[in-house]
mmCIF file of C-alpha atoms in Angstrom:
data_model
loop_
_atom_site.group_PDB
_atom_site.id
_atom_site.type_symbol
_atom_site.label_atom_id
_atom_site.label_comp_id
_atom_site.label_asym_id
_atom_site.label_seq_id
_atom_site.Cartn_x
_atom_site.Cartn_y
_atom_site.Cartn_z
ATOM 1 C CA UNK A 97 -24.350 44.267 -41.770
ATOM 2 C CA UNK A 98 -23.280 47.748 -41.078
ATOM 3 C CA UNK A 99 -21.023 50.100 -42.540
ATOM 4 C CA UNK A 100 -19.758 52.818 -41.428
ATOM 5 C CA UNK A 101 -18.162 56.480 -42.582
ATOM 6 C CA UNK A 102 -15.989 58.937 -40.870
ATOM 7 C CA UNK A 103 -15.396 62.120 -42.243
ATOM 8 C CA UNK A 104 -14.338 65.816 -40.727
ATOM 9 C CA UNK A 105 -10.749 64.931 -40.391
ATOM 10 C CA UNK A 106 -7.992 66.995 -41.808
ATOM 11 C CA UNK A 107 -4.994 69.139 -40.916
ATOM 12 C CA UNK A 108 -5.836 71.787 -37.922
ATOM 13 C CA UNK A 109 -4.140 74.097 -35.556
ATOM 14 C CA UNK A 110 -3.333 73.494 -31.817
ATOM 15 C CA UNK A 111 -6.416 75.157 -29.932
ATOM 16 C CA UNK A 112 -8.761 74.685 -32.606
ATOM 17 C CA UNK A 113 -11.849 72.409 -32.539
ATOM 18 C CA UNK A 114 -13.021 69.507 -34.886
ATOM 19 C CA UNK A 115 -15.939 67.625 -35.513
ATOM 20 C CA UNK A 116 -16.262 64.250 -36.610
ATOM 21 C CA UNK A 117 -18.692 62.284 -38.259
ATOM 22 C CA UNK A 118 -19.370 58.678 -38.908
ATOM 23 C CA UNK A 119 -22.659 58.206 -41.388
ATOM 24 C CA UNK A 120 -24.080 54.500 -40.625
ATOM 25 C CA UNK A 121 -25.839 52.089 -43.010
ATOM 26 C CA UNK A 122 -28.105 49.106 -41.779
ATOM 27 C CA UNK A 123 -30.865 48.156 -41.079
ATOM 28 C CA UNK A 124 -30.605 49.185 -37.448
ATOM 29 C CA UNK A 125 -28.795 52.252 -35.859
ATOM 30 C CA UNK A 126 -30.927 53.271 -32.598
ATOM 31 C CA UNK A 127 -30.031 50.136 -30.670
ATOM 32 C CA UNK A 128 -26.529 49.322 -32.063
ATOM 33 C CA UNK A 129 -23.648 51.032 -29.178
ATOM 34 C CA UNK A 130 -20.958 53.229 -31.059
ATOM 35 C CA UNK A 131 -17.296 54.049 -30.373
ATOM 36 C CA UNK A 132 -14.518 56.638 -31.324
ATOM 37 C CA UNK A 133 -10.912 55.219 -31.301
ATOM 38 C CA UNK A 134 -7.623 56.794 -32.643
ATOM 39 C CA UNK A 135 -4.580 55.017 -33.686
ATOM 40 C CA UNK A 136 -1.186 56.387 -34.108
ATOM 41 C CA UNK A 137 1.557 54.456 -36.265
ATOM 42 C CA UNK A 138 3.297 51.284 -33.953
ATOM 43 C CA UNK A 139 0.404 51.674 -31.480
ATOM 44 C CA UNK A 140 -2.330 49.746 -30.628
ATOM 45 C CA UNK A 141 -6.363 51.340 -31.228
ATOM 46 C CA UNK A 142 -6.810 53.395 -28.132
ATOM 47 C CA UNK A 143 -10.238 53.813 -26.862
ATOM 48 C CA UNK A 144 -11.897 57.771 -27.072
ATOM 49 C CA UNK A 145 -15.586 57.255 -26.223
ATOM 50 C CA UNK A 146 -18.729 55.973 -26.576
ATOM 51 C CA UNK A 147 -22.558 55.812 -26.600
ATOM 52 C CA UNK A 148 -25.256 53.598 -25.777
ATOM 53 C CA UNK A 149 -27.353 52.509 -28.622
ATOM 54 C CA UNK A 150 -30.609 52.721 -25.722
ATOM 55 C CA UNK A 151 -31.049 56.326 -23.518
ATOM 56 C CA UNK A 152 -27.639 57.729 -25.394
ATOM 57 C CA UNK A 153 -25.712 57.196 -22.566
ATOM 58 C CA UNK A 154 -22.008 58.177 -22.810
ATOM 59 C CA UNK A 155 -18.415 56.657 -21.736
ATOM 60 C CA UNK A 156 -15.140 58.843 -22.212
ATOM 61 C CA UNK A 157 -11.305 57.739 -21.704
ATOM 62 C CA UNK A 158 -10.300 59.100 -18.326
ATOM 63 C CA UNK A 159 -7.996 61.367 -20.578
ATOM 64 C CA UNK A 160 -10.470 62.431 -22.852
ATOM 65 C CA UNK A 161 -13.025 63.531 -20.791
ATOM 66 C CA UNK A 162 -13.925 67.348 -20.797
ATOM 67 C CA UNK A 163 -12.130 67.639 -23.632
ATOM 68 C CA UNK A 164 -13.969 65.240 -26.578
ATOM 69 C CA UNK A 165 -17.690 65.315 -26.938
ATOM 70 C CA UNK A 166 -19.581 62.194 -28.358
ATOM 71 C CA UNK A 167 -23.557 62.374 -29.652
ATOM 72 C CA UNK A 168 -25.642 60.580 -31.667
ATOM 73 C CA UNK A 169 -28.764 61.912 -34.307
ATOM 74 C CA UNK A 170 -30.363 58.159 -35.055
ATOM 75 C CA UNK A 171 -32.444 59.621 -37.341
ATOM 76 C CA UNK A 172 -29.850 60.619 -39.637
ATOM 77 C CA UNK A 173 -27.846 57.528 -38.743
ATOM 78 C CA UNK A 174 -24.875 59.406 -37.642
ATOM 79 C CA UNK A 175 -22.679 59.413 -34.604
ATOM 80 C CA UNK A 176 -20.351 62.756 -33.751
ATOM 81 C CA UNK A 177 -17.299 63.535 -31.523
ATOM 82 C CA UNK A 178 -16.492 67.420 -31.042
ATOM 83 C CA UNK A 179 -13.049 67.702 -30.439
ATOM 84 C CA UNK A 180 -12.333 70.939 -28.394
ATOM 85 C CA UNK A 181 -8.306 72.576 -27.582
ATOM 86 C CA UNK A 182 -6.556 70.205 -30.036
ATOM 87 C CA UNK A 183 -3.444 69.695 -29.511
ATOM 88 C CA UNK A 184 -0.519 67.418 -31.239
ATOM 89 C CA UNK A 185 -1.300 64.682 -28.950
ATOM 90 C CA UNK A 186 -4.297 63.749 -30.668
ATOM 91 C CA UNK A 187 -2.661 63.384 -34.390
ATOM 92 C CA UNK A 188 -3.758 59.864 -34.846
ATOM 93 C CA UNK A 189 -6.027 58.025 -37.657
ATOM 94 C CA UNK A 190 -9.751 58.234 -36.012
ATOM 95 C CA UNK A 191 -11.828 55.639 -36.075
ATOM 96 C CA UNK A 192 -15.584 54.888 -35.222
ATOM 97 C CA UNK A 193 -17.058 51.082 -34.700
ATOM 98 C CA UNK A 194 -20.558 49.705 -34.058
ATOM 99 C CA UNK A 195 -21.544 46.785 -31.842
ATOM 100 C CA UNK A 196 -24.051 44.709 -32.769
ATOM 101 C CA UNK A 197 -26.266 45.261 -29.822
ATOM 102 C CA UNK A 198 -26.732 48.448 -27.342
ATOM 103 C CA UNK A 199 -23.983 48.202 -24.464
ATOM 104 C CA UNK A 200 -21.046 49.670 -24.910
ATOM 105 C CA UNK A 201 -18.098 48.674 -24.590
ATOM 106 C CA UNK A 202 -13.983 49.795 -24.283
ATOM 107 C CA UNK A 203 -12.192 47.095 -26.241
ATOM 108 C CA UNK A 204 -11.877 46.940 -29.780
ATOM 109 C CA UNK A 205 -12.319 43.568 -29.823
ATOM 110 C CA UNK A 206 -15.464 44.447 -28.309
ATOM 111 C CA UNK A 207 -16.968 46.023 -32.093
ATOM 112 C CA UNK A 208 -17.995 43.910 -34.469
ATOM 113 C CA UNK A 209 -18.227 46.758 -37.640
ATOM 114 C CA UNK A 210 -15.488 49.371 -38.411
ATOM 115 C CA UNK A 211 -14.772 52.602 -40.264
ATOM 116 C CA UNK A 212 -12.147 53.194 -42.805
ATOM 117 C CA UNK A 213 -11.230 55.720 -40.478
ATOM 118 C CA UNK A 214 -9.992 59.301 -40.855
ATOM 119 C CA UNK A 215 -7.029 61.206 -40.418
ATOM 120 C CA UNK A 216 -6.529 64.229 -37.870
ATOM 121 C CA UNK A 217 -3.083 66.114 -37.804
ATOM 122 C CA UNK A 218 -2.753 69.102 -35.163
ATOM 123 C CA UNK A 219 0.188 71.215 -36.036
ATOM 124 C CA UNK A 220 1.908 73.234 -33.456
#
């Protein structure tokens, strides 16, 4: 079992930058893939990125790449997305998942653990 904790969200400015961070418990982190997704109300859970739970390898949304950042520090158990040039867009309830094993994947269907998830609002 694995559970999972995002924090960083919280009201911003357009242009500014935001970190996120999702604090892991279980017995394994180093091998288990993670994911970002966001969600806005009357929409389904849109892919952001992910990472490999083997070499750290990454996988961005054709929209968010350049823009979104995703890392991982196993030894603290914690995956990160720095979020660069917000903008209103990206208002949305962020959430990070785990697979069970290393691959990652695009689908939410695809995670088998989930954050509560948290919320970022970009104000104009």
């Amino acid at each position: 079992q694995v559970q999972l904790v995002e924090s960083g969200g919280g009201l911003v400015q357009a242009g500014d930058s935001l970190r996120l961070s999702c604090a892991a418990s279980g017995r394994t982190f180093s091998t288990n893939a993670m994911g970002w997704f966001r969600q806005t109300p009357g929409k389904e859970r849109e892919f952001v990125a992910a990472i490999s739970g083997i070499g750290g390898i990454t996988n961005y949304a054709a929209s968010m790449k350049g823009r979104f950042t995703i890392s991982r520090d196993n030894a603290k158990y914690t995956v990160y997305r720095q979020m660069n040039s917000l903008n209103p867009e990206y208002t949305a309830v962020h959430y990070c998942a785990a697979r069970a094993g290393p691959s990652m994947a695009v689908t939410p269907l695809n995670y088998n653990y989930w954050g509560q998830g948290t919320q970022v609002t970009v104000s104009s």
